[in-house]
Each structure stands twice: as C-alpha cells, then as structure tokens.
Short mmCIF file of C-alpha atoms and ligand atoms in Angstrom, two decimals:
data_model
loop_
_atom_site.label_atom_id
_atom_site.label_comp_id
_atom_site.label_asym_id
_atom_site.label_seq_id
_atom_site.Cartn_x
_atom_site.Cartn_y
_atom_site.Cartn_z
CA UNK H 1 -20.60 11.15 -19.43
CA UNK H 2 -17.05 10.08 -20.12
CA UNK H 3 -16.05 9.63 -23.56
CA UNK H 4 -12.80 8.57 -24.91
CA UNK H 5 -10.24 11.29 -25.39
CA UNK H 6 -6.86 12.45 -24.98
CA UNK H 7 -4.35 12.65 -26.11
CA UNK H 8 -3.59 14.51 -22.47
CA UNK H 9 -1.78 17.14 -22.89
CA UNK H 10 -0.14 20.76 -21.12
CA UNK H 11 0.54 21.88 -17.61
CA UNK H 12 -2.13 22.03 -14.73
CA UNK H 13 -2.69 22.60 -11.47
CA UNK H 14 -5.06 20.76 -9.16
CA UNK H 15 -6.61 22.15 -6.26
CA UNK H 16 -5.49 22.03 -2.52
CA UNK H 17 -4.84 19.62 -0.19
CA UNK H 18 -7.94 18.60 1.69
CA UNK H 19 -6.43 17.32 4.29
CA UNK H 20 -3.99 19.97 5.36
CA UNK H 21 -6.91 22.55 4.15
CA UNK H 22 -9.32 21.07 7.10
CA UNK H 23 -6.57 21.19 10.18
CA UNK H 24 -5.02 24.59 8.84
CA UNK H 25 -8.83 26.37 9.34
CA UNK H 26 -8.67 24.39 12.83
CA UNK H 27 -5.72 25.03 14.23
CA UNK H 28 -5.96 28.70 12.85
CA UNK H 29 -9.24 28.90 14.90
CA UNK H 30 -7.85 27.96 17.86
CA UNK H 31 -4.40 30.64 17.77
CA UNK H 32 -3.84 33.40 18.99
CA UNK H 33 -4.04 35.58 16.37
CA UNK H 34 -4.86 35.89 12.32
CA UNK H 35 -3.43 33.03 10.08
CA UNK H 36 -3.59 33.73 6.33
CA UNK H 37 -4.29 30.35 4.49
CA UNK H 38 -3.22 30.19 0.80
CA UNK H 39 -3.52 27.43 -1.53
CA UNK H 40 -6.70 26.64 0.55
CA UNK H 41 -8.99 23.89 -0.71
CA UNK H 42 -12.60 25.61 -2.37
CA UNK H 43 -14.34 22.04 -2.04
CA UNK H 44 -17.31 21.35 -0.31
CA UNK H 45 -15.85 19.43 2.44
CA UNK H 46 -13.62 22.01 3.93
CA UNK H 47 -15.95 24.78 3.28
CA UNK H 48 -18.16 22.68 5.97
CA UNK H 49 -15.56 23.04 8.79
CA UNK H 50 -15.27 26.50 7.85
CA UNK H 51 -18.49 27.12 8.32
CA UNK H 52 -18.64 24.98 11.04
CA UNK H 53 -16.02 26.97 12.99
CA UNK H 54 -17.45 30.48 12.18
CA UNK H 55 -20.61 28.98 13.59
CA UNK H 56 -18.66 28.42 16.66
CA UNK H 57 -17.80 32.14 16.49
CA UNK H 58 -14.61 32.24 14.52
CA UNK H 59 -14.20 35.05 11.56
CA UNK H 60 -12.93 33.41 8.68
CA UNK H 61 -12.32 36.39 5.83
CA UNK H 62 -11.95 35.11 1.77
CA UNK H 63 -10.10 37.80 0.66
CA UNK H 64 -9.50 35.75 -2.78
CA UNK H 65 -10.71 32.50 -3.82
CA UNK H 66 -8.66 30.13 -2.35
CA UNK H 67 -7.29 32.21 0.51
CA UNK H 68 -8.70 32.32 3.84
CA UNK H 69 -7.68 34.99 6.87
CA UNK H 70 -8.85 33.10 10.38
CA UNK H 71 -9.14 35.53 13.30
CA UNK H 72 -8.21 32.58 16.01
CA UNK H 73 -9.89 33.36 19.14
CA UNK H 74 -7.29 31.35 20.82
CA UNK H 75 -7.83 27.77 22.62
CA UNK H 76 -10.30 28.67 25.28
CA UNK H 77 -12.35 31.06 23.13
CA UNK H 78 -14.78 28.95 21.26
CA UNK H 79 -19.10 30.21 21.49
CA UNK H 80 -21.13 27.38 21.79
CA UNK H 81 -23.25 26.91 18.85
CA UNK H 82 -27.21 27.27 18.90
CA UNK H 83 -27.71 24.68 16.23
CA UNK H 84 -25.87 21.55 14.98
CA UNK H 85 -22.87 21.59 13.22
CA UNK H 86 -23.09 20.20 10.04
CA UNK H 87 -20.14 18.70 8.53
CA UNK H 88 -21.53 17.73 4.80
CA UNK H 89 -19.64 14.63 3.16
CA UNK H 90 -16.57 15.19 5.16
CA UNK H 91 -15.31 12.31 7.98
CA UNK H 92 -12.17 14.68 8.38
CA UNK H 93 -13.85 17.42 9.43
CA UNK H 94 -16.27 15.36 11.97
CA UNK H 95 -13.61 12.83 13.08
CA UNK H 96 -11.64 16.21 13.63
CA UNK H 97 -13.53 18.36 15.04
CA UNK H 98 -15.32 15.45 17.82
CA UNK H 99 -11.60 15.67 19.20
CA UNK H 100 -11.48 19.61 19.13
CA UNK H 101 -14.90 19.78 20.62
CA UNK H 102 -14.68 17.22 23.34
CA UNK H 103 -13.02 19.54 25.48
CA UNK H 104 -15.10 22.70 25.23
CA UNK H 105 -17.13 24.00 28.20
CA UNK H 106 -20.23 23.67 25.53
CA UNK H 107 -22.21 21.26 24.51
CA UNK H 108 -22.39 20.51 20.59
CA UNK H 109 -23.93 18.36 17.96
CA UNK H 110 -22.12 17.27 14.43
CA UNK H 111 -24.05 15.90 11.83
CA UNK H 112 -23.48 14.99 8.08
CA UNK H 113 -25.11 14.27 4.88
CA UNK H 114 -26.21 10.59 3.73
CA UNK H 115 -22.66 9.10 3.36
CA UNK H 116 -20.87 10.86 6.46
CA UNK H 117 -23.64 9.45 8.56
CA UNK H 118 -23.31 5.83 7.81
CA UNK H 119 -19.76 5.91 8.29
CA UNK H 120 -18.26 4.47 11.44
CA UNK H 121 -17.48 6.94 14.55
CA UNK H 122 -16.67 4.76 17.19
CA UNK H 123 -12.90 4.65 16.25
CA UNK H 124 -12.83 8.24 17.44
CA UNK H 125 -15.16 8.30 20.16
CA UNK H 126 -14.35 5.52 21.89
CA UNK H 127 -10.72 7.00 22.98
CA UNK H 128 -12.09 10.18 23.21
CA UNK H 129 -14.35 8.71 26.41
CA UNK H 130 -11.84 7.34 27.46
CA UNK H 131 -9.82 10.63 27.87
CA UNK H 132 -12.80 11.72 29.58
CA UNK H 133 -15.07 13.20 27.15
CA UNK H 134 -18.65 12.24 27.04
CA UNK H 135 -20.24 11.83 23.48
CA UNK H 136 -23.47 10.16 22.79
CA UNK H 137 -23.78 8.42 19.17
CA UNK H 138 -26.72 6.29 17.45
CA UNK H 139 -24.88 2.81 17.87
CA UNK H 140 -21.19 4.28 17.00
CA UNK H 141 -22.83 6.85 13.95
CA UNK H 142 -23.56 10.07 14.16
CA UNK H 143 -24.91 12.64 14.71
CA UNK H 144 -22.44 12.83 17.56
CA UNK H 145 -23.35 14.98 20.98
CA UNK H 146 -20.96 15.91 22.49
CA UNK H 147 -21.46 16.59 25.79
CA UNK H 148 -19.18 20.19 27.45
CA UNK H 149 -17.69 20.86 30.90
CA UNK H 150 -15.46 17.39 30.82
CA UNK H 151 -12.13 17.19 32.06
CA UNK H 152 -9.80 15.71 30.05
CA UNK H 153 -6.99 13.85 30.92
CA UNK H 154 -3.73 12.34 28.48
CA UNK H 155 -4.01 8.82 27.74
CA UNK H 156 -1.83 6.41 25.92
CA UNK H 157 -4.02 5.00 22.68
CA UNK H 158 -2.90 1.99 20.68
CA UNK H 159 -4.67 2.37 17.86
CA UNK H 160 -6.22 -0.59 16.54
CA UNK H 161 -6.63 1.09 12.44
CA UNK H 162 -4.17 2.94 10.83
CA UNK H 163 -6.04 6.90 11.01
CA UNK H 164 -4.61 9.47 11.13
CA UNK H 165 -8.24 11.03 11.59
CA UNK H 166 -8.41 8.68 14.89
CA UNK H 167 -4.82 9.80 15.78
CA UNK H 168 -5.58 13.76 15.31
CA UNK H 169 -8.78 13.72 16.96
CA UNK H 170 -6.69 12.92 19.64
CA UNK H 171 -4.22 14.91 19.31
CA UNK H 172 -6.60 17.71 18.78
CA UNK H 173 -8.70 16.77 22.26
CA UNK H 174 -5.19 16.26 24.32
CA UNK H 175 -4.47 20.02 23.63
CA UNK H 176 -7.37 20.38 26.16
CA UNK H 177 -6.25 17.48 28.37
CA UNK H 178 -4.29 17.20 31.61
CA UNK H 179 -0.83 15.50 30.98
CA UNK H 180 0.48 13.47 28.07
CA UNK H 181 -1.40 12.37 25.25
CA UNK H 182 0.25 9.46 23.13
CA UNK H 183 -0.99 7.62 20.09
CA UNK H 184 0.82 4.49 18.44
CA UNK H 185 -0.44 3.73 14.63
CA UNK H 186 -0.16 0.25 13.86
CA UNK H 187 1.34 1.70 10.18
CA UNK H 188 2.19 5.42 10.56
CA UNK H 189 -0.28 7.43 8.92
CA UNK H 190 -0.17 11.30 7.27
CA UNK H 191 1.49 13.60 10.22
CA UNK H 192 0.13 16.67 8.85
CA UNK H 193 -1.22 17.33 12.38
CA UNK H 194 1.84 16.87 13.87
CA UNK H 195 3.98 19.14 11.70
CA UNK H 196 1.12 21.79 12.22
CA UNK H 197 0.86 22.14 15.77
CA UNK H 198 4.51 22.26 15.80
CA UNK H 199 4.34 24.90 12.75
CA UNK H 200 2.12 26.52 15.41
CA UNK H 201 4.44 26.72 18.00
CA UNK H 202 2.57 23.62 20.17
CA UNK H 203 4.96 21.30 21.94
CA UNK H 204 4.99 18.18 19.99
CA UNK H 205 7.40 14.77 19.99
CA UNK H 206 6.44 12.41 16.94
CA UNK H 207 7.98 9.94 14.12
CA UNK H 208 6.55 7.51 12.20
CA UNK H 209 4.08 5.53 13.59
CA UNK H 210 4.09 7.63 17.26
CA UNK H 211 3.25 11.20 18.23
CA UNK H 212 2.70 12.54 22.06
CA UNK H 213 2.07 16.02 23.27
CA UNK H 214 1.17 17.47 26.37
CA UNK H 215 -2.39 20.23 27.45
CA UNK H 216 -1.75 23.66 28.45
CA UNK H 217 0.51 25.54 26.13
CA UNK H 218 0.04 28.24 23.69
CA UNK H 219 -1.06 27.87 19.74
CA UNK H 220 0.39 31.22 17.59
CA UNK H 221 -1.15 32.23 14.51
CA UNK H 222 1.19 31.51 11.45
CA UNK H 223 0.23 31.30 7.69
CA UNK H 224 -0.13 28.48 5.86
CA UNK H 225 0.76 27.58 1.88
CA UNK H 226 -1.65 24.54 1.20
CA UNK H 227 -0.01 22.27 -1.58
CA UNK H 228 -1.73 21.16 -4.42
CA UNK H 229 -3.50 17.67 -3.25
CA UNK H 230 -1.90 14.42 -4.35
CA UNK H 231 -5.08 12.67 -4.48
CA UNK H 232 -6.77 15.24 -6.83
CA UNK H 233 -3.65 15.03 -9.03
CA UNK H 234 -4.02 10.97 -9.09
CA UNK H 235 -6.59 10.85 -11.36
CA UNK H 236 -4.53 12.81 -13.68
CA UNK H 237 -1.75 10.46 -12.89
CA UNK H 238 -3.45 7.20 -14.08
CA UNK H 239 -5.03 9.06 -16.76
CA UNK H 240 -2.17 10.31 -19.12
CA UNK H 241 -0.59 6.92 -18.33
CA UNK H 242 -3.27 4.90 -20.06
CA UNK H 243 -3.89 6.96 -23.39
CA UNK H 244 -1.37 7.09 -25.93
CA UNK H 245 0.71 10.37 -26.87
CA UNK H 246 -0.15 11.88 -23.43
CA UNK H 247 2.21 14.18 -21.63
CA UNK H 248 1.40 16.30 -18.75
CA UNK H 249 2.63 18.64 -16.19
CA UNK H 250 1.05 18.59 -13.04
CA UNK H 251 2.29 21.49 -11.26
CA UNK H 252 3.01 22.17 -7.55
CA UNK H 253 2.28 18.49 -5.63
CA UNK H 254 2.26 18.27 -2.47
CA UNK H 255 4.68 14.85 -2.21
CA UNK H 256 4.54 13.96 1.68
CA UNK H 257 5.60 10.42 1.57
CA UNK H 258 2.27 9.32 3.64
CA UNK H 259 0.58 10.08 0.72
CA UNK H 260 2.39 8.95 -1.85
CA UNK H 261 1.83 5.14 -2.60
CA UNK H 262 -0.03 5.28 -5.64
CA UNK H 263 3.50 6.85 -7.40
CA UNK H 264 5.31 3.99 -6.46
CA UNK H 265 2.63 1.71 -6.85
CA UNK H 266 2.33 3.24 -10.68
CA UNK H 267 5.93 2.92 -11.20
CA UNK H 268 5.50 -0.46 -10.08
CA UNK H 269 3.10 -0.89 -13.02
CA UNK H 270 5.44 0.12 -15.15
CA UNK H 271 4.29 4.15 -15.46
CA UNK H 272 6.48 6.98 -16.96
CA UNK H 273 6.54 9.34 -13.68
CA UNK H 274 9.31 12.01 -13.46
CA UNK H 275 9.43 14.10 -10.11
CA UNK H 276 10.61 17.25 -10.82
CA UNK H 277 11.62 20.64 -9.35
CA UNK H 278 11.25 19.47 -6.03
CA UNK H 279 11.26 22.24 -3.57
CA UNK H 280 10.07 22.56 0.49
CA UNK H 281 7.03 24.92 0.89
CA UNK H 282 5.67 25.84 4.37
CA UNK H 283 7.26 22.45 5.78
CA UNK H 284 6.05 20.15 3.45
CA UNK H 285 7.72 18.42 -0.09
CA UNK H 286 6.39 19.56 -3.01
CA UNK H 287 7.03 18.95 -6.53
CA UNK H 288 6.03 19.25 -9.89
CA UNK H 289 5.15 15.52 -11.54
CA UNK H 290 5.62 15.05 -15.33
CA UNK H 291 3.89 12.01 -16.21
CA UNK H 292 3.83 10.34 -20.42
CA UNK H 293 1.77 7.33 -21.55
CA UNK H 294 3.45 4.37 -20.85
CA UNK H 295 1.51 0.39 -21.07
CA UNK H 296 1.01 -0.84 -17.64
CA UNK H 297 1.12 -4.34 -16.36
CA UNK H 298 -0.39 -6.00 -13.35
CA UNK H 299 1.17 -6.35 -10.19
CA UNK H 300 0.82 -7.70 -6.81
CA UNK H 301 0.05 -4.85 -4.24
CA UNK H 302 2.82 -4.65 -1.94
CA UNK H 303 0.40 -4.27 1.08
CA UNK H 304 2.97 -1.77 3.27
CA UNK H 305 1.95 0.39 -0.12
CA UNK H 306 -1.82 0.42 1.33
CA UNK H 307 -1.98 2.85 3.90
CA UNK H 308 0.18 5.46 1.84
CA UNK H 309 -2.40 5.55 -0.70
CA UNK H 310 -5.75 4.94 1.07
CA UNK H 311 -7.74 7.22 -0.96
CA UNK H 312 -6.36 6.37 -4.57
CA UNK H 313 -7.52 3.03 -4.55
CA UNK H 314 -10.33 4.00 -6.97
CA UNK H 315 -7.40 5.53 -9.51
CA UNK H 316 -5.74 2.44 -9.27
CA UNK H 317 -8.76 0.49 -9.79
CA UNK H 318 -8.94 1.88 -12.75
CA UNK H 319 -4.86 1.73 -14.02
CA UNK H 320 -5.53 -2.42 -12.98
CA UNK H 321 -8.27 -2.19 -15.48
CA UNK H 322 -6.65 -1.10 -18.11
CA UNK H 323 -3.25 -2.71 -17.66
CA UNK H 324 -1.83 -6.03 -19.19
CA UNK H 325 -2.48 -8.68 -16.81
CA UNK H 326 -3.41 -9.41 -13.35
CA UNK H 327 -3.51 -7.37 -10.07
CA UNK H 328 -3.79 -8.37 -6.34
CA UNK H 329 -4.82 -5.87 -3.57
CA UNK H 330 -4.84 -6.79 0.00
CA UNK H 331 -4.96 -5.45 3.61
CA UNK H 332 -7.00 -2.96 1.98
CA UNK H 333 -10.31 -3.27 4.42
CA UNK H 334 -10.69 0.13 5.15
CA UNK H 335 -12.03 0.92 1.55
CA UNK H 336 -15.14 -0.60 3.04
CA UNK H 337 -15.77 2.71 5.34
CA UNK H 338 -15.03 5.18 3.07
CA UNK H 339 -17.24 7.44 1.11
CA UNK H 340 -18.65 4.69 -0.01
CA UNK H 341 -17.82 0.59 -0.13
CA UNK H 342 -14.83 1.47 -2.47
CA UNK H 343 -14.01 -1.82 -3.11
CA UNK H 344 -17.37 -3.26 -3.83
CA UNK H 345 -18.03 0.44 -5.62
CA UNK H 346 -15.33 -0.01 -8.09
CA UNK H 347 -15.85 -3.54 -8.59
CA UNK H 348 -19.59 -3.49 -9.55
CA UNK H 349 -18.81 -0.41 -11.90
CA UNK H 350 -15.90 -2.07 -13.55
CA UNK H 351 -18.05 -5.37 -13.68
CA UNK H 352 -20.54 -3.13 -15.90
CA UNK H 353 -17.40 -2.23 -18.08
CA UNK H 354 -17.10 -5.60 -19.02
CA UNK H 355 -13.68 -6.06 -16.59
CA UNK H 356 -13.38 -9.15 -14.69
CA UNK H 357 -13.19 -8.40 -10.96
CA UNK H 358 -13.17 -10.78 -7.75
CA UNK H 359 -13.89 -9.10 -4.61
CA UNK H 360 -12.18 -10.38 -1.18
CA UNK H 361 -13.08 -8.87 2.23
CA UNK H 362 -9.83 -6.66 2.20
CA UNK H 363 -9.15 -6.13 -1.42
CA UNK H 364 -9.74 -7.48 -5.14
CA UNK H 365 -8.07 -9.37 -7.59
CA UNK H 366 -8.42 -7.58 -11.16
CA UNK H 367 -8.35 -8.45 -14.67
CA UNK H 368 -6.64 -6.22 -17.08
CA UNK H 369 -8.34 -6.08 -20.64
CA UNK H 370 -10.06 -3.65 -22.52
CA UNK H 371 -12.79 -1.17 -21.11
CA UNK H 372 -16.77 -1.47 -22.66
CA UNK H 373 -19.18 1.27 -22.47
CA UNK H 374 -21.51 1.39 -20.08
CA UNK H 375 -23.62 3.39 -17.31
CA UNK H 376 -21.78 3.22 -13.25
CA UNK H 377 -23.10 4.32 -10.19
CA UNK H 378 -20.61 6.96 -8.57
CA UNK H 379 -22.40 6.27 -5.33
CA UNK H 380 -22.41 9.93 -4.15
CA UNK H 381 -18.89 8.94 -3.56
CA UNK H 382 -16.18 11.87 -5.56
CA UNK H 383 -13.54 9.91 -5.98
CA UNK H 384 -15.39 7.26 -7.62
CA UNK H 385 -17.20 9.07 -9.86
CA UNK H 386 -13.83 10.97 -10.98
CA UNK H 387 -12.02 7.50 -11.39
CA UNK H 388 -14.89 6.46 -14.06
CA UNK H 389 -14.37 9.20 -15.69
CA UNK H 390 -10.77 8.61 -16.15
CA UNK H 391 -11.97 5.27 -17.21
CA UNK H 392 -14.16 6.69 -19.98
CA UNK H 393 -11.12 8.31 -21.59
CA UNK H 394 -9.92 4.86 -23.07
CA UNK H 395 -13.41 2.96 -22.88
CA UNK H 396 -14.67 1.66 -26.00
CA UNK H 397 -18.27 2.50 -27.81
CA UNK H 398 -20.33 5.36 -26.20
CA UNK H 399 -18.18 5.91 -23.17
CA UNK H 400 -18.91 5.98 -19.93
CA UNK H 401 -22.16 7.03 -18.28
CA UNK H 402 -21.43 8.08 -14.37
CA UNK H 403 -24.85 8.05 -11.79
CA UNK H 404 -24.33 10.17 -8.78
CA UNK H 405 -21.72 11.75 -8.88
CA UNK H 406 -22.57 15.51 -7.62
CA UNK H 407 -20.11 15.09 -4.44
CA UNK H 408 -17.29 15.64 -6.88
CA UNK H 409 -16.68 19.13 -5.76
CA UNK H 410 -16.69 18.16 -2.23
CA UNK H 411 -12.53 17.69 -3.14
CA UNK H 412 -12.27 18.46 -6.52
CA UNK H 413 -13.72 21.73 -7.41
CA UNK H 414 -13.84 22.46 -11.33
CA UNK H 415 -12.68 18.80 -11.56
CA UNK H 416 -14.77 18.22 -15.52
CA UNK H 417 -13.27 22.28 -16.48
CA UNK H 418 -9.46 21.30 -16.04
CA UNK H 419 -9.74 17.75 -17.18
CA UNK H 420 -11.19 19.20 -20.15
CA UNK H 421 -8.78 21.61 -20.67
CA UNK H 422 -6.17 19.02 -20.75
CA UNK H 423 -7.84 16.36 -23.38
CA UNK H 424 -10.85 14.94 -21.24
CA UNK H 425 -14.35 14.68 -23.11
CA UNK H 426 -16.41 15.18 -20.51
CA UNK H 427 -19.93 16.16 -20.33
CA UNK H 428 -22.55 17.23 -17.89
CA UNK H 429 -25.81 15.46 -17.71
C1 S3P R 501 -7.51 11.78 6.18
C2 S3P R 501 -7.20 10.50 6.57
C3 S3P R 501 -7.65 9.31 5.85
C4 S3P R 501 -8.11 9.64 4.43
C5 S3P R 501 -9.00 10.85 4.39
C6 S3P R 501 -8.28 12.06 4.95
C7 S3P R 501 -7.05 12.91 6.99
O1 S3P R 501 -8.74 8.73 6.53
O2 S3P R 501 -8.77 8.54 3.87
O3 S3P R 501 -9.42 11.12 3.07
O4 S3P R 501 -7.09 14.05 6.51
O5 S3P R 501 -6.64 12.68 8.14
P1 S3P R 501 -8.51 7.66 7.73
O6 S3P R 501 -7.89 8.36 8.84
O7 S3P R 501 -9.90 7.20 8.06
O8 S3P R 501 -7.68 6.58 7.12
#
C-alpha cells in the first residue's frame, strides 16, 4: 500500500546496476584469475546467474554484502551442470548466458520462473544457430537446451530489435567462435559488454550502433566498481518531481548515456534535474543527481528517446499521469515483452486510478490529471509495482493498493526501507 507522502527529502543511494552486475559475474567467471566485484547488485535476478555460474563450477566468495570475489576458471574451464540452470525473473541472465553456453563442450538447460518463461527467446537463439550452436526451445520459449560440442563460427548479425541482450549473447558466444563476430543494432543499445571485455583485456572494435570481435584470445581477471543503477534511481527521479517541497540527493549514478533517456525525457517535461559531481569510475560516468519538485507538462515522446530508456517507461507512465496535459509515446513495442505487457500493465493500473489512457500497439497516449485511489495489479512485474507506488505518493483518498508485487527485490532490494527513509508511506501487506 502506497499512501500519499513526501515531502521527499535527504541523500540516498540506490542499489547497483543490474545490468553491469550480471556480465561482471560472467565475464569474471570466464578470466583467468579472481575479480573482486564491488557495488554488486543484491537482487534476485543477479543472484540467479551467480548461482547459476557456481553451479557450473565457479567459486563466487561474498566477503561483504554487495561484494563478490569470482575465482574465473578461465574460458575453457566451465563443469557441466547435473541439473538445470535456473535463471529466476531475469531475461539478462538467460539471454546472456544461452550465448556463453552455446559454445561449451556440455550440454545445459536454462529455465525461469512464470514471467521469464513467457518471454520471447528466439531473438537470441535464432543467431546463435546460426553461428552454429544447437538449442532446442518450446516454440521460441524456454526452457532452452542447449545442446555442447558445437563449433562455432563468427557471423555478421543485423539485428532486427534494438538488444543489447541479443547483441551480447553474441558477443558472449563469438568469444568461443572461429573468426569475426559482428552485430549491427538498428539504434545502438547499452555497450556495457563491450567496454567489459575490453576492461578485460578481450580484443574488441565497437561504436554506437556496431561492435565486432574475434574467438581465441585471453580474458584477465580485473575488478569491477558497479555504479548505482539508473533505473532503480528513476523512480526516485519522477517521485520528488511530482510532490511539492521535495529535494533529494541521489548519490553515485551510474549516467551511461544508453541509459539515460528518461533524464532528458523529464527535463523535457519540464523537471528540476541537476547533474552533479560528475566523476569516471571503473570506465563508466557517474554522477550524483539532485532532483526538486517542479510541475510537469505533457510532451510528445521524441521516439530516438525510446531505446535509451527502455526500462523506465513505467516511471514515466507515471510522471505523464501526473503532469499537466497530454503525452504521446511511440516506437515503444518492446514494452510488450518485458516483465510483463508494460504498456497494457501501466495502462489498466492507471485506468483504475481514474487516468485516462489510450493504448496503441507501440505506445500510449496519456492524460494528465489528478491520481484516485485504488487497488493495481503489479503483475509480478518490479518495476511496475515500484512505479505505483511512486504513484501512491500524490494519489488522492486511501492511496494506492499494489497486487503482486513480490519480484520487487529481483532489482531493487530494500526498495519500501529507503523510499521510506526519504518521505515514502509505504506499507507491507
Ligand atoms: C538489458 C537490456 C534491455 C533491458 C534489460 C537489461 C541488458 O533489454 O530492458 O532490463 O542488461 O542488456 P533488451 O535487450 O531486451 O532491450
């Protein structure tokens, strides 16, 4: 339950990167040598391909909460697992790891929970075959079995979506591949794989929209300092925008520009945003972000925005709710395979809120005004459930009730403890 709150207030710190969290534990597996990971993601998600990997006979030590030490047993020095690898709520880590796997001399089986196994696999798959692997699906879902002892060879993969879990499951299976493997993004995605492997001391050519490497070299243990995860901090973002008298700190962002649509989108809006103390750590742009109250208006999406802020469409959902006027998103389609339907997911819960919402195929058209009380369905789906909750903050009446919404941790660890901390009144059930 979500009640209104605020005003937001202080200086916090959200947890780690999921994305960067999930490669460093692979790539780390696969060195030569021990990576220390700080900063590292506690969510449920990358704790899967942790567990996933020391399954496939990798020591992964928690010295501290947070902090991982990965004993890599180098690229050839995987154990084939005796049961199937289960990769919870997370398509990074199964997207991921099919590429990583598909060129083991063992066979292996990923599965997931509910969600992860409705979601679509074929993107990945499909080029992996056609690098040679051999992976048998249930009609393009998993669980995925994925077959050992292929030879893989470099291919050159125009990528039909915008991934960048299609393009580093590639990138991932061309480490184990004969010759060049080359991936063109139709709009260039997060590089985090990229900078790794090069971080790593792997060969690596790439820019926006393109990266190519080439099989047999050498990955060396190095440590990694995991920012603090843009998307987590988005909630927070939207939130202190909407209610009156908030200021807040968010310390520590990691601010790769991939990632980082929703600030201009916000600004766009009309939102208070200052970037501050921006510093490099371990390759990547960090920051901390002060952000004050500020009324928002509508605006048309600019869709080159979309893929730069693919998972904070639920945030924004909400800042469209709440703002003066009317908001257009399009090109947005992939919301439809995410966790959940996001866009028919935040439409039927703002619907309940009393908002006016029209869904199209690739995006929504939304209706600023105030927010009603009511009960929403997170849909198992984190990111939903955390952008009602935002929305309860400035809902009128009772607040907001949120259904299913125990996947928050799977990013967003101690997600109701620090929004509380900071002027959220938010309750368990
Ligand atoms: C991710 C890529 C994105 C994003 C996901 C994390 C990654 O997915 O939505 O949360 O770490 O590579 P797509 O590649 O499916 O767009």
């Amino acid at each position: 339950m979500s009640r209104r709150g605020g005003p937001l207030r202080g200086a916090i710190t959200v947890p780690g990167d999921k994305s960067i969290s999930h490669r460093a534990l692979m790539l780390a597996a696969l060195a030569e040598g021990t990576s220390r990971i700080s900063g590292f993601l506690e969510g449920e998600d990358t704790r899967a391909t942790a567990a996933v990997l020391a399954q496939l006979g990798v020591i992964i030590e928690t010295p501290a909460p947070g902090e991982r030490c990965v004993h890599g047993v180098g690229l050839h020095g995987l154990r084939g697992p005796s049961r199937p690898l289960d990769c919870g709520n997370a398509g990074t880590g199964m997207r991921l790891l099919a590429g990583l796997l598909a060129g083991q001399a063992f066979d292996a089986t990923l599965v997931g929970d509910e969600s992860l196994s409705r979601r679509p696999m074929r993107r990945v798959t499909e080029p992996l075959v056609w690098m040679g692997a051999r992976i048998d699906t249930s009609e393009g879902l998993p669980p995925l079995l994925i077959r050992g002892g292929r030879r893989l060879r470099g291919i050159r993969y125009e990528s039909p979506v915008a991934s960048a879990q299609v393009k580093s499951a590639l990138l991932l299976a061309g480490l184990y591949a004969e010759g060049e493997t080359e991936i063109l993004e139709p709009h260039p995605t997060r590089d985090y794989t990229e900078r790794m492997l090069s971080a790593f001391g792997w060969p690596i050519r790439f820019g926006p929209g393109q990266a190519s490497l080439t099989g047999g070299h050498v990955l060396q243990a190095t440590d990694v300092q995991v920012p603090a995860d843009f998307s987590s901090a988005a909630f927070f973002l939207v939130a202190a925008s909407l209610v009156p008298g908030s200021e807040l700190r968010l310390r520590g962002v990691g601010l790769n520009p991939r990632r980082t649509g929703l600030l201009l989108a916000l600004k766009l809006m009309g939102a208070d945003i200052e970037v501050l103390d921006e510093r490099s750590s371990g390759g990547e742009t960090v920051a901390d972000l002060c952000v004050r109250h500020a009324p928002l208006h509508g605006i048309e999406l600019p869709p080159a925005l979309v893929p730069d802020m693919i998972d904070e469409f639920p945030a924004l959902f909400i800042a469209a709710a709440a703002a003066q006027g009317t908001t257009v998103i399009r090109g947005a389609a992939e919301l439809r395979v995410k966790e959940s339907d996001r866009i028919a997911s935040m439409a039927a819960g703002l619907r309940g809120l009393g908002v006016q919402v029209a869904e199209t195929p690739d995006g929504a058209v939304i209706t600023g005004g105030p927010l009603g009380a009511g009960t929403v369905q997170g849909h198992g789906d984190h990111r939903v459930a955390m952008s009602f909750a935002v929305a309860g903050l400035v809902a009128t009446g009772s607040g907001v009730h949120i259904e299913d919404c125990r996947n928050v941790g799977t990013s967003f660890p101690g997600f109701m403890e620090l929004a509380n901390g900071c002027g959220f009144a938010l309750a368990g059930a």
